[in-house]
N, CA, C and O atoms as a printed pandas DataFrame, in Angstrom:
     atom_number atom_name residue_name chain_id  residue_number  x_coord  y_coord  z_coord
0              1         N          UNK        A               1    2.117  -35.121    5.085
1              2        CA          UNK        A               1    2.066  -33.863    4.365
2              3         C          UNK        A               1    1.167  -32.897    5.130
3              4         O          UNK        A               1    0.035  -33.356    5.283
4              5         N          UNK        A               2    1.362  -31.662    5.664
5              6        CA          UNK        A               2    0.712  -30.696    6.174
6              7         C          UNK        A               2   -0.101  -30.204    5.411
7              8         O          UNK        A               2    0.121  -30.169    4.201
8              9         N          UNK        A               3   -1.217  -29.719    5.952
9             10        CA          UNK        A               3   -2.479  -29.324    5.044
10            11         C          UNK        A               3   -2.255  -27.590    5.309
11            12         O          UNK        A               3   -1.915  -26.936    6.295
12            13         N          UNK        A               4   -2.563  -27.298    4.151
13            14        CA          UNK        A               4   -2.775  -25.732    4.309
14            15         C          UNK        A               4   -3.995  -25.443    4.780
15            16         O          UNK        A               4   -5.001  -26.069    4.448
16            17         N          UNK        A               5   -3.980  -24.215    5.802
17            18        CA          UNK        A               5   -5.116  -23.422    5.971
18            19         C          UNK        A               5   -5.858  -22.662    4.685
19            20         O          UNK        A               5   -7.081  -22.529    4.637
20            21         N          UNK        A               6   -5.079  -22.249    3.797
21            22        CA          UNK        A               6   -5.727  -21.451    3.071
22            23         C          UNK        A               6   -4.838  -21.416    1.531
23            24         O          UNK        A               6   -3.870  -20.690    1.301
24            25         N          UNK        A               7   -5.572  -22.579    0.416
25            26        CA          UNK        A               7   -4.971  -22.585   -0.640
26            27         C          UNK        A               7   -3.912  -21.183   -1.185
27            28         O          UNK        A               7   -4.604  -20.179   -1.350
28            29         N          UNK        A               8   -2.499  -20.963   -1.463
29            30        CA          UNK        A               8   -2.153  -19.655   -1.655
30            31         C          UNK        A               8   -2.850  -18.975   -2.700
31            32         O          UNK        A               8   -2.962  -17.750   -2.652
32            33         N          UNK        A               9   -3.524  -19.913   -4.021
33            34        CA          UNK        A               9   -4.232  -18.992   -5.167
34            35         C          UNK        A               9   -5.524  -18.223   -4.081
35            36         O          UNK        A               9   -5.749  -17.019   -4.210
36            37         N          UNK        A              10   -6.118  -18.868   -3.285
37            38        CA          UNK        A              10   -7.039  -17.711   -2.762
38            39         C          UNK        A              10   -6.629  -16.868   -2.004
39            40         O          UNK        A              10   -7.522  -16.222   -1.456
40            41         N          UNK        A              11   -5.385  -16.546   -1.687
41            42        CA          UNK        A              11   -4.682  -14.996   -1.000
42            43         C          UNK        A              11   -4.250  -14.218   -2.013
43            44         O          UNK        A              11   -3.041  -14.056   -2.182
44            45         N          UNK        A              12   -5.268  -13.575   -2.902
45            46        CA          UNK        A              12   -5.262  -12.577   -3.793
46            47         C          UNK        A              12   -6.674  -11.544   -3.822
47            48         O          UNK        A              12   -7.545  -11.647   -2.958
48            49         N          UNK        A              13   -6.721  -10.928   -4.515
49            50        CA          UNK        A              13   -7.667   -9.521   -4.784
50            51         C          UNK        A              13   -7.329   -8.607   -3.077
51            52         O          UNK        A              13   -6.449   -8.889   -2.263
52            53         N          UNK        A              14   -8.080   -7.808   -3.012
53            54        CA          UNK        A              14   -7.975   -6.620   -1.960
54            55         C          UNK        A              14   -8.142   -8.058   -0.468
55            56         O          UNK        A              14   -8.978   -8.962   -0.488
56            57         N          UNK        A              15   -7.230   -7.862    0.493
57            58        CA          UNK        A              15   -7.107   -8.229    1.451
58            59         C          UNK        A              15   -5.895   -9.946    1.223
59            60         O          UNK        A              15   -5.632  -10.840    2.027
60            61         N          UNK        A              16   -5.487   -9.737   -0.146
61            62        CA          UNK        A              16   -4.223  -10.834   -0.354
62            63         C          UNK        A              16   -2.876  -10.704   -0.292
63            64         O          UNK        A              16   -2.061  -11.150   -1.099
64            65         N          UNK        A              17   -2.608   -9.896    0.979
65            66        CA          UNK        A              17   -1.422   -9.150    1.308
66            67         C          UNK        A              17   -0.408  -10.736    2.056
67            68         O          UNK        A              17   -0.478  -11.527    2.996
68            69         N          UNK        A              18    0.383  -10.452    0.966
69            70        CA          UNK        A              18    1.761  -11.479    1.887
70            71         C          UNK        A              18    2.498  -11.451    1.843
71            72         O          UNK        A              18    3.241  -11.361    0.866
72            73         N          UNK        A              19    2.852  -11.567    3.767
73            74        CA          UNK        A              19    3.989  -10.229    4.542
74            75         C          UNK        A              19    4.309  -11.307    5.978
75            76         O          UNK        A              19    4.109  -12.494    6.237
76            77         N          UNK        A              20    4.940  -10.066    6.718
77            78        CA          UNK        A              20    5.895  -10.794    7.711
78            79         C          UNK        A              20    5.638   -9.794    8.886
79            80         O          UNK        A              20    5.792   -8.595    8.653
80            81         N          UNK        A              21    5.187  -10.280   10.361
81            82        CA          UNK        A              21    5.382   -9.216   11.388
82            83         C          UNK        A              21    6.659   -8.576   11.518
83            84         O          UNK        A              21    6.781   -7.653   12.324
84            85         N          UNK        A              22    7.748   -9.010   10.726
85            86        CA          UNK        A              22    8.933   -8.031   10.440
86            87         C          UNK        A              22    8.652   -7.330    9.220
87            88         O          UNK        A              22    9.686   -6.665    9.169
88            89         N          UNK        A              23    7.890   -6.940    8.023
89            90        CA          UNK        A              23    8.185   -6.625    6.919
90            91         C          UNK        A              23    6.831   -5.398    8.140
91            92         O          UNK        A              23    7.067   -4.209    8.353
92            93         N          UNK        A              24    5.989   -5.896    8.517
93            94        CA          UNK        A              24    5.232   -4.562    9.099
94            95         C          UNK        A              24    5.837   -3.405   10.249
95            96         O          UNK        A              24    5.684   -2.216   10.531
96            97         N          UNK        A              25    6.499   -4.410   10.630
97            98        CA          UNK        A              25    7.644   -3.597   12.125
98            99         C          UNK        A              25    8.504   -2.838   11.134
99           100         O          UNK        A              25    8.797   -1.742   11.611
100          101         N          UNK        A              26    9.153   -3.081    9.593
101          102        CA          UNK        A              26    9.790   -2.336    9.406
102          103         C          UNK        A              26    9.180   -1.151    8.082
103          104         O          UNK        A              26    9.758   -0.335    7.364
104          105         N          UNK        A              27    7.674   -1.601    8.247
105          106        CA          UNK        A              27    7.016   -0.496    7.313
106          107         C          UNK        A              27    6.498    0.324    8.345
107          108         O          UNK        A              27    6.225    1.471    7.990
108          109         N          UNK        A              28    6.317    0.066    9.396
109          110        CA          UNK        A              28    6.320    1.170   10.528
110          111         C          UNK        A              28    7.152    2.126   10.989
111          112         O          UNK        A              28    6.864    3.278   11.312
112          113         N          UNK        A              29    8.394    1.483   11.005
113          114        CA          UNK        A              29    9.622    2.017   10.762
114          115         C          UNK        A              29    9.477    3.116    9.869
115          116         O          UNK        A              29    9.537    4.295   10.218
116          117         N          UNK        A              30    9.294    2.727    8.767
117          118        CA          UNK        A              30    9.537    4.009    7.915
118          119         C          UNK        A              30    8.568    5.297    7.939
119          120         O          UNK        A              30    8.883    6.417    7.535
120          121         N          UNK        A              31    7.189    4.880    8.554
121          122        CA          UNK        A              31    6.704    5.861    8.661
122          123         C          UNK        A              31    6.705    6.309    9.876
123          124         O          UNK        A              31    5.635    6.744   10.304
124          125         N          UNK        A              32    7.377    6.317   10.372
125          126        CA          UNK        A              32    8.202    7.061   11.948
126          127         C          UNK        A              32    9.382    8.165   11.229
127          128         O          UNK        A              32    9.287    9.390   11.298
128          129         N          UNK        A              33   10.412    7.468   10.588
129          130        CA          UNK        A              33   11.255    7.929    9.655
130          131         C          UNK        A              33   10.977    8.891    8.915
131          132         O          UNK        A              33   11.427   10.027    9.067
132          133         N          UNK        A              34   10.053    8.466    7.862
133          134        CA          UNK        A              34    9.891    8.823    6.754
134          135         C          UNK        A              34   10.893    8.839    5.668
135          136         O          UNK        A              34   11.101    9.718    4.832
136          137         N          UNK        A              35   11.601    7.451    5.878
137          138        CA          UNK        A              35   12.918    7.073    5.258
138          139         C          UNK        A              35   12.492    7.393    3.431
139          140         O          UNK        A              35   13.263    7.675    2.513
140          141         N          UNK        A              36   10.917    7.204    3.410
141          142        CA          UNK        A              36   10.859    6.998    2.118
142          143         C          UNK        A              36   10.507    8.325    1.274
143          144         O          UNK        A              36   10.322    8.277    0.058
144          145         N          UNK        A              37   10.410    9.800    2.207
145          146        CA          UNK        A              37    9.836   10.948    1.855
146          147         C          UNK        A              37    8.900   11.595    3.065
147          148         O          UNK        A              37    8.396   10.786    3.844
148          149         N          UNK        A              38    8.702   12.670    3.218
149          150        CA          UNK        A              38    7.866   13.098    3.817
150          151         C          UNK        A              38    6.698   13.122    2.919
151          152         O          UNK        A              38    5.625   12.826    3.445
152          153         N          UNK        A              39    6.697   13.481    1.391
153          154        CA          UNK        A              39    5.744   13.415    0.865
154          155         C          UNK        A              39    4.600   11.959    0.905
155          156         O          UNK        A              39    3.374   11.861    0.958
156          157         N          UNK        A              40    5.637   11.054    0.853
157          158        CA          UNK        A              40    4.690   10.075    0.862
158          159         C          UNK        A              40    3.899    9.519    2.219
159          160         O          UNK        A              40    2.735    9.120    2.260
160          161         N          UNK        A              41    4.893    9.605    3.370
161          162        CA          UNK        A              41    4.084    9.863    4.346
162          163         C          UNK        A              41    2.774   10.760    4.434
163          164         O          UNK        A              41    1.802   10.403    5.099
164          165         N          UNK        A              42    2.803   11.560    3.952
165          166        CA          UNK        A              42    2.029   12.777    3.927
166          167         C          UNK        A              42    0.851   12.324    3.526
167          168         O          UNK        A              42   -0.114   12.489    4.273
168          169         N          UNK        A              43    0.689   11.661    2.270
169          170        CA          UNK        A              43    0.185   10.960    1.445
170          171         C          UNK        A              43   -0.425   10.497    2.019
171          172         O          UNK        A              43   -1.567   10.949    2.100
172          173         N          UNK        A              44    0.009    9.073    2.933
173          174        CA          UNK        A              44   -0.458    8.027    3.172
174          175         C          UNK        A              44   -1.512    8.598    4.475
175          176         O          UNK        A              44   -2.629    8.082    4.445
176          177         N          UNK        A              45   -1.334    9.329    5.296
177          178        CA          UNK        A              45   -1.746   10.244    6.027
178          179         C          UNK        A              45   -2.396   10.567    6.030
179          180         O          UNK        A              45   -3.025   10.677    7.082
180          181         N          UNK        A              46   -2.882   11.042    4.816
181          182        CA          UNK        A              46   -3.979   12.277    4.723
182          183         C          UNK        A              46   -5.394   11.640    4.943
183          184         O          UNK        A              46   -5.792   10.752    4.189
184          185         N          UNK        A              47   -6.053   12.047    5.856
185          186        CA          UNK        A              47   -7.464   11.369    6.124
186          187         C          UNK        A              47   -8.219   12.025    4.811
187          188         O          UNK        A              47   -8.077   13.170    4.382
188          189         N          UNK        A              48   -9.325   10.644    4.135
189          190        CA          UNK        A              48  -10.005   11.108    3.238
190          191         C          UNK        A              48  -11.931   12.571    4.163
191          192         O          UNK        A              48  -12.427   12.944    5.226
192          193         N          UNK        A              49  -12.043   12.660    3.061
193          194        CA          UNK        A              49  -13.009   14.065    3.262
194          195         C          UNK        A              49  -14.286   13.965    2.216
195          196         O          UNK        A              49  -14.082   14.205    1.027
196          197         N          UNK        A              50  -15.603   13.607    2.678
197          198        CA          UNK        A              50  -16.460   13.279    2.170
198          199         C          UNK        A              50  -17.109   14.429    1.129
199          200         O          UNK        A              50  -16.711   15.590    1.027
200          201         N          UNK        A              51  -18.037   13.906    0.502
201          202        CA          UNK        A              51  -18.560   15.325   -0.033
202          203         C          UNK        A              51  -18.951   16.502    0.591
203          204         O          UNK        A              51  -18.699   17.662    0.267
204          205         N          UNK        A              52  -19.785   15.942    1.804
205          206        CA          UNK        A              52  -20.414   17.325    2.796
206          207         C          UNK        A              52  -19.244   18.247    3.599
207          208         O          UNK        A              52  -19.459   19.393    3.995
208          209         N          UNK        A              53  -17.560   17.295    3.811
209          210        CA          UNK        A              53  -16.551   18.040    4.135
210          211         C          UNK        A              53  -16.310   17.287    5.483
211          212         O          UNK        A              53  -15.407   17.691    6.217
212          213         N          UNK        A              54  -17.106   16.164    5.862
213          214        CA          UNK        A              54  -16.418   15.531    6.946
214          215         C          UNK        A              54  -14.903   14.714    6.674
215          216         O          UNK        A              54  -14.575   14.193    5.608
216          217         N          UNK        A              55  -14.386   14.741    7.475
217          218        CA          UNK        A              55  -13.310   14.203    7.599
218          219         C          UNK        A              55  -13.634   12.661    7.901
219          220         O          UNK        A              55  -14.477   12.439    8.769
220          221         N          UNK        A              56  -12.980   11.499    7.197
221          222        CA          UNK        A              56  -13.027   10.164    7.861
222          223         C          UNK        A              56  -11.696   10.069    8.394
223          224         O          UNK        A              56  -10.725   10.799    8.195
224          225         N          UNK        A              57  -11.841    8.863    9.232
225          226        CA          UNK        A              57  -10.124    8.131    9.392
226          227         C          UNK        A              57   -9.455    7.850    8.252
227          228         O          UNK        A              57   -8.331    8.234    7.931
228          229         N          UNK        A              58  -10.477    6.912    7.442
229          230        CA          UNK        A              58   -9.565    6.175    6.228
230          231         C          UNK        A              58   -8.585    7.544    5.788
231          232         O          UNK        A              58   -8.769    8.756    5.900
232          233         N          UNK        A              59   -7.308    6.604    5.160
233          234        CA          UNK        A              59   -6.871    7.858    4.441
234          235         C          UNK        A              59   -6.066    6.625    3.229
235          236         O          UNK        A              59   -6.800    5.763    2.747
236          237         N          UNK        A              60   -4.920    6.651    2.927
237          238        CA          UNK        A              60   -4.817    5.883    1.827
238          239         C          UNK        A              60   -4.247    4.284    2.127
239          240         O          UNK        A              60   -3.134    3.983    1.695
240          241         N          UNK        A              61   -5.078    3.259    2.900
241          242        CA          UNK        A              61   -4.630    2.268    2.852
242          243         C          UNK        A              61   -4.658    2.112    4.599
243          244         O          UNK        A              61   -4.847    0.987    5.063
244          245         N          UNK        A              62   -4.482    3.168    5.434
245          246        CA          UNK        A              62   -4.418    3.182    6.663
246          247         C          UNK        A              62   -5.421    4.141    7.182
247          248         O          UNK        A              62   -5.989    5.026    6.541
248          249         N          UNK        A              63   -5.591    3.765    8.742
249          250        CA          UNK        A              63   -6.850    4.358    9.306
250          251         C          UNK        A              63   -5.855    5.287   10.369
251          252         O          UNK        A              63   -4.901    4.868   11.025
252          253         N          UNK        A              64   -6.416    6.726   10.314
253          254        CA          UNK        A              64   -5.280    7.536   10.821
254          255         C          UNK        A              64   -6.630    8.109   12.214
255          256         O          UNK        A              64   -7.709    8.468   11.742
256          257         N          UNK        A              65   -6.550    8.135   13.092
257          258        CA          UNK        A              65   -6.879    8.645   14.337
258          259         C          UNK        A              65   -6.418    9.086   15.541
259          260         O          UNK        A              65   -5.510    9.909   15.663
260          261         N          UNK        A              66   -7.081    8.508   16.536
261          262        CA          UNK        A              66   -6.449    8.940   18.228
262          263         C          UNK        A              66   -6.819    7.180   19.187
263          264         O          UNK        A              66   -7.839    6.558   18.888
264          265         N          UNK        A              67   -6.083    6.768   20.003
265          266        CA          UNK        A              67   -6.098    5.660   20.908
266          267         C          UNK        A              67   -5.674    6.339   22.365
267          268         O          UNK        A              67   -4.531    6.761   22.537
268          269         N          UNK        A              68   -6.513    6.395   23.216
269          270        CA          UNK        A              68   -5.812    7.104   24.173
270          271         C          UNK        A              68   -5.643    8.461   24.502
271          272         O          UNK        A              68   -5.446    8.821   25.663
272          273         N          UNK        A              69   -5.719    9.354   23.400
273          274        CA          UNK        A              69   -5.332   10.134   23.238
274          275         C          UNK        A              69   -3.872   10.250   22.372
275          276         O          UNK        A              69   -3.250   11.300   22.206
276          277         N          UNK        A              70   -3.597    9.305   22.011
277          278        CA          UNK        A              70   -2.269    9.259   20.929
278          279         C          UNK        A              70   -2.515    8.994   19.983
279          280         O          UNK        A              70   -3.424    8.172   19.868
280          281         N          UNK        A              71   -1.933    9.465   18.889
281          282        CA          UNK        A              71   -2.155    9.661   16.925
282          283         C          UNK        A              71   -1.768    7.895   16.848
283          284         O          UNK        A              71   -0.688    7.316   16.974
284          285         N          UNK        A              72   -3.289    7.326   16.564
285          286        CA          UNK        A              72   -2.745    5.714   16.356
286          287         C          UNK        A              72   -2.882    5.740   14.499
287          288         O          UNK        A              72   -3.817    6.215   13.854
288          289         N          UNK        A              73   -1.940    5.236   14.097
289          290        CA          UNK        A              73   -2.014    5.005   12.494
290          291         C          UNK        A              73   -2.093    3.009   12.120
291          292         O          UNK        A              73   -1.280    2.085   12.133
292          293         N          UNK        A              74   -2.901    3.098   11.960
293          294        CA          UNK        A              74   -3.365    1.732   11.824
294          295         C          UNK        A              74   -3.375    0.488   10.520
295          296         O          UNK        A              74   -2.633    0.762    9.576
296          297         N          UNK        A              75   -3.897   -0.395   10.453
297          298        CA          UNK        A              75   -4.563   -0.899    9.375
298          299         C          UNK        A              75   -4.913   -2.703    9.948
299          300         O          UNK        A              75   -4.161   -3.326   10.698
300          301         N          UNK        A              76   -5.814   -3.076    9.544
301          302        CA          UNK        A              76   -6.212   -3.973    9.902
302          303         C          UNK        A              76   -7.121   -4.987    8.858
303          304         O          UNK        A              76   -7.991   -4.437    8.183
304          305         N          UNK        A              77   -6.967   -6.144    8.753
305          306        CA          UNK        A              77   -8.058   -6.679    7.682
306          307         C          UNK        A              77   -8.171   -8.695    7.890
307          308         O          UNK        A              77   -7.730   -9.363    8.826
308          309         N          UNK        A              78   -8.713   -9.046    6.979
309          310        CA          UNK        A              78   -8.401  -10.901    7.392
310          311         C          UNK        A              78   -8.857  -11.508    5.714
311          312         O          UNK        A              78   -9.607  -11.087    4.833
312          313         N          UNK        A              79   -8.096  -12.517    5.841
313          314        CA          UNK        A              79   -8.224  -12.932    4.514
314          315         C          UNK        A              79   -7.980  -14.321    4.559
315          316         O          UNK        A              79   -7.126  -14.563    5.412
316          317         N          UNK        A              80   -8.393  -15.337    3.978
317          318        CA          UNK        A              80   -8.315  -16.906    4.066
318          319         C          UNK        A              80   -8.167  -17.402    5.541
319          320         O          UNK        A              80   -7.166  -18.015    5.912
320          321         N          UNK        A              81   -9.339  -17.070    6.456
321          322        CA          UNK        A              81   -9.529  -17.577    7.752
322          323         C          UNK        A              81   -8.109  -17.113    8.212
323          324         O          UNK        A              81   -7.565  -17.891    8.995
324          325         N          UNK        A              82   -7.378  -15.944    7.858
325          326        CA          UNK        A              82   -6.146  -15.348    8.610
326          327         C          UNK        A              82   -6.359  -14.105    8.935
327          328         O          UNK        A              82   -6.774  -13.389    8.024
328          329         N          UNK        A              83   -6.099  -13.332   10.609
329          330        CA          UNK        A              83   -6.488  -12.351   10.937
330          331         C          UNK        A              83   -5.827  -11.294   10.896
331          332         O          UNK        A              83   -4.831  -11.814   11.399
332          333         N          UNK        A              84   -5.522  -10.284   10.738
333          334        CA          UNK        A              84   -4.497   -9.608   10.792
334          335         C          UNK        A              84   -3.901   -7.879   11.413
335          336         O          UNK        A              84   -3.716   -7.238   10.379
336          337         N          UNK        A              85   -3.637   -7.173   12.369
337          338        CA          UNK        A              85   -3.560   -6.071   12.552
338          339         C          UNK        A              85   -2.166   -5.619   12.572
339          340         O          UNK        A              85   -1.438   -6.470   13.083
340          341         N          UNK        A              86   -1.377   -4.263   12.077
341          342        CA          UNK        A              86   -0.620   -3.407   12.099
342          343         C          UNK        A              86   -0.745   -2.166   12.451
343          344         O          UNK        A              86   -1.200   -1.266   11.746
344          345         N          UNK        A              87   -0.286   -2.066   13.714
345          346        CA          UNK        A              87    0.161   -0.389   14.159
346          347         C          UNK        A              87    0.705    0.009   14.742
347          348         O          UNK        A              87    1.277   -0.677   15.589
348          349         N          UNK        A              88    0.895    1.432   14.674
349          350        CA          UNK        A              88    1.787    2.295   14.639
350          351         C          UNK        A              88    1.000    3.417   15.518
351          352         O          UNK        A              88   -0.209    3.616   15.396
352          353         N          UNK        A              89    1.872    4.146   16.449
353          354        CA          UNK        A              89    1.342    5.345   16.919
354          355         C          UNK        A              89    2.686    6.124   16.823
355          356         O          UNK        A              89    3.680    5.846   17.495
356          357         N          UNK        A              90    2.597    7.224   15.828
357          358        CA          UNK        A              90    3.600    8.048   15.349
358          359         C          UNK        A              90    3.307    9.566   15.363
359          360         O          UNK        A              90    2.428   10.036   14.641
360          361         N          UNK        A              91    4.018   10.290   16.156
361          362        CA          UNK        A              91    5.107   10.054   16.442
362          363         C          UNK        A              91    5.452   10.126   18.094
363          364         O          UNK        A              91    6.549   10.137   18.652
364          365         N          UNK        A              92    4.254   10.166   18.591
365          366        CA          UNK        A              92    3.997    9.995   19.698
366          367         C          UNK        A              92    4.796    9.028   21.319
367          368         O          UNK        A              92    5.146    9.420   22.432
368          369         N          UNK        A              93    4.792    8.342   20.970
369          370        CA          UNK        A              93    5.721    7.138   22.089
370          371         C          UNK        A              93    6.416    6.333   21.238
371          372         O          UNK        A              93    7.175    5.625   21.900
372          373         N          UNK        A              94    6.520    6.072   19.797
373          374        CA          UNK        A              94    7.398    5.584   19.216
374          375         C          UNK        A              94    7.082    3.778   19.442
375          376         O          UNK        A              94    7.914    2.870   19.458
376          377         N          UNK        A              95    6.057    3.724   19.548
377          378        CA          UNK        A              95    5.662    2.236   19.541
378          379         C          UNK        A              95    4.856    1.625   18.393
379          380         O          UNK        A              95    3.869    2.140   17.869
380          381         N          UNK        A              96    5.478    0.325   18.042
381          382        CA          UNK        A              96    4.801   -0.543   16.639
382          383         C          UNK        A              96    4.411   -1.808   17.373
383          384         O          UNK        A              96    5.069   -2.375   18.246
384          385         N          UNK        A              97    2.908   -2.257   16.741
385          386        CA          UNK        A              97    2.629   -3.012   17.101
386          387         C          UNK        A              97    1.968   -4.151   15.867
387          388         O          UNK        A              97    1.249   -3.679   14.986
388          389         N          UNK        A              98    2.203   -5.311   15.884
389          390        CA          UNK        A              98    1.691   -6.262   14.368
390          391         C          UNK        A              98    1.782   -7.553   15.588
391          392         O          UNK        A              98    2.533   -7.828   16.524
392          393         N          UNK        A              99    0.538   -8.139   14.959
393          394        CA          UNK        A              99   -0.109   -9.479   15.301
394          395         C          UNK        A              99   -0.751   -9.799   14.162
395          396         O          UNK        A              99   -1.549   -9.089   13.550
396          397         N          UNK        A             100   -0.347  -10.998   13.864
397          398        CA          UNK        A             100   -0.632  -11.923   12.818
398          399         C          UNK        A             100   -1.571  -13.334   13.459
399          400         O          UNK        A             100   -1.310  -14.014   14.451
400          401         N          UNK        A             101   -2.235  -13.408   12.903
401          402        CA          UNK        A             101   -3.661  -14.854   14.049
402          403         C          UNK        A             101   -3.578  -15.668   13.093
403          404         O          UNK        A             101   -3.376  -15.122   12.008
404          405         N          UNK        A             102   -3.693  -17.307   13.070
405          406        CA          UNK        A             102   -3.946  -17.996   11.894
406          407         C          UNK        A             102   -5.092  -18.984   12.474
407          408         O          UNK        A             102   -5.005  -20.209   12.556
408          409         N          UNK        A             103   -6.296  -18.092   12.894
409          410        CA          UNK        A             103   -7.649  -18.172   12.283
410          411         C          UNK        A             103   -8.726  -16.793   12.598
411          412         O          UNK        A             103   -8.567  -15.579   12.724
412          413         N          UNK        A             104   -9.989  -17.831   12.646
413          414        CA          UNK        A             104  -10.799  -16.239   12.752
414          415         C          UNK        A             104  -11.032  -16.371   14.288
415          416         O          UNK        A             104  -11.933  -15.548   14.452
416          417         N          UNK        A             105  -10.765  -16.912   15.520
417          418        CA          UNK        A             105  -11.328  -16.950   16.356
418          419         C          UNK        A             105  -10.700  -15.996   17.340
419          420         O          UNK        A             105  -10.532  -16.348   18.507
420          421         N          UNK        A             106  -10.264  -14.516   16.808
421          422        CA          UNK        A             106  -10.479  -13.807   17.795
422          423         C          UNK        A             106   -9.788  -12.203   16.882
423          424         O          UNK        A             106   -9.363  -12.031   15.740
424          425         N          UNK        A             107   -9.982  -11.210   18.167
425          426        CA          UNK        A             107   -9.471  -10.231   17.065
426          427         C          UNK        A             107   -7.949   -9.622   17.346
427          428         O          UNK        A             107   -7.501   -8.824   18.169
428          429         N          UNK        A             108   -7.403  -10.356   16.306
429          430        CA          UNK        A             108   -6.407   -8.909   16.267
430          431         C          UNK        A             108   -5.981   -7.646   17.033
431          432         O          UNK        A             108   -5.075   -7.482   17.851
432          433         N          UNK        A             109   -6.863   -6.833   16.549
433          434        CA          UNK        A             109   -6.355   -5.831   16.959
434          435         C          UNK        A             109   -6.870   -5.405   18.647
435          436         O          UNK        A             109   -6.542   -4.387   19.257
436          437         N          UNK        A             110   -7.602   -6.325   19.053
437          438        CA          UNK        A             110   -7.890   -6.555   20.186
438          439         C          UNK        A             110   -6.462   -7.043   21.120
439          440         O          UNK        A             110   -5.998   -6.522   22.134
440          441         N          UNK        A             111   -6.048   -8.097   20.436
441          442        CA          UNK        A             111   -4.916   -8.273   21.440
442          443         C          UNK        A             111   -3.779   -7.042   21.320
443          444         O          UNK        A             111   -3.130   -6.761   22.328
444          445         N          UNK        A             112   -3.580   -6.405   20.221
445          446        CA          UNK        A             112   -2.954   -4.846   19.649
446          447         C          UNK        A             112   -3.076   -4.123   20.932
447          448         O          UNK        A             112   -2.133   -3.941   21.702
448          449         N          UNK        A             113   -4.275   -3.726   21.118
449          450        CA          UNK        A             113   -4.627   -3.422   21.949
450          451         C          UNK        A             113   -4.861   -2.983   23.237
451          452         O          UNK        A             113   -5.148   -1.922   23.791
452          453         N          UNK        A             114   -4.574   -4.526   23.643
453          454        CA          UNK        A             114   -4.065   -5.100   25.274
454          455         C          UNK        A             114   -2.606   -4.173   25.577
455          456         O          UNK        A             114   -2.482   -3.540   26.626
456          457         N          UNK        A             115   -1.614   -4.190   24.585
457          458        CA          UNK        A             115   -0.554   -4.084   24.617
458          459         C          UNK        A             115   -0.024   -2.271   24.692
459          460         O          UNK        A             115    1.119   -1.928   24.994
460          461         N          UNK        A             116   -0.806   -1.608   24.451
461          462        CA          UNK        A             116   -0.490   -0.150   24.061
462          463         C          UNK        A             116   -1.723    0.696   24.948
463          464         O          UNK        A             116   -1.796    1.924   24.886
């Protein structure tokens, strides 16, 4: 019998996302598209703005910036010793990138990274 890495009841609360490097390649997809609205893109987009009026990356769920000099739209997190990065640089070169790690011994979005 194979042992799990990580009981499934503890892949829940904020960072208990379970998904597929295809279910992220094709939520990237859409926000290239914007199959689902421009509004909601828009949405998801919008970098949050502190009280004093700075602008952060965060914006709703994704970290919206520059890599390179290209608009990288991101998100990244780890949960039950599983590592995880998704991104997107839109609309720029039209490249998606998702790496999934199953432990903690290295980063993500580091190997993301390598690649773009």
């Amino acid at each position: 019998m194979a042992t799990q890495i990580c009981p499934f009841n503890e892949c829940l609360w904020n960072g208990g996302m379970l998904t597929t490097v295809g279910d992220w390649i094709k939520w990237n997809a859409m926000l290239d598209s914007k199959s689902l609205g421009v509004p909601l893109v828009s949405a998801l987009e919008t970098r949050g703005i502190l009280n004093d009026g700075r602008k952060i990356t965060y914006a709703l769920g994704l970290e919206v910036g520059t890599y390179k000099g290209l608009k990288d739209v991101s998100h990244g997190g780890a949960n039950c010793r599983l590592i995880n990065f998704s991104g997107a640089f839109i609309p720029d070169n039209k490249v998606s990138i998702a790496v999934m790690c199953n432990g903690n011994f290295t980063s993500a979005g580091g190997i993301a990274a390598r690649h773009y």
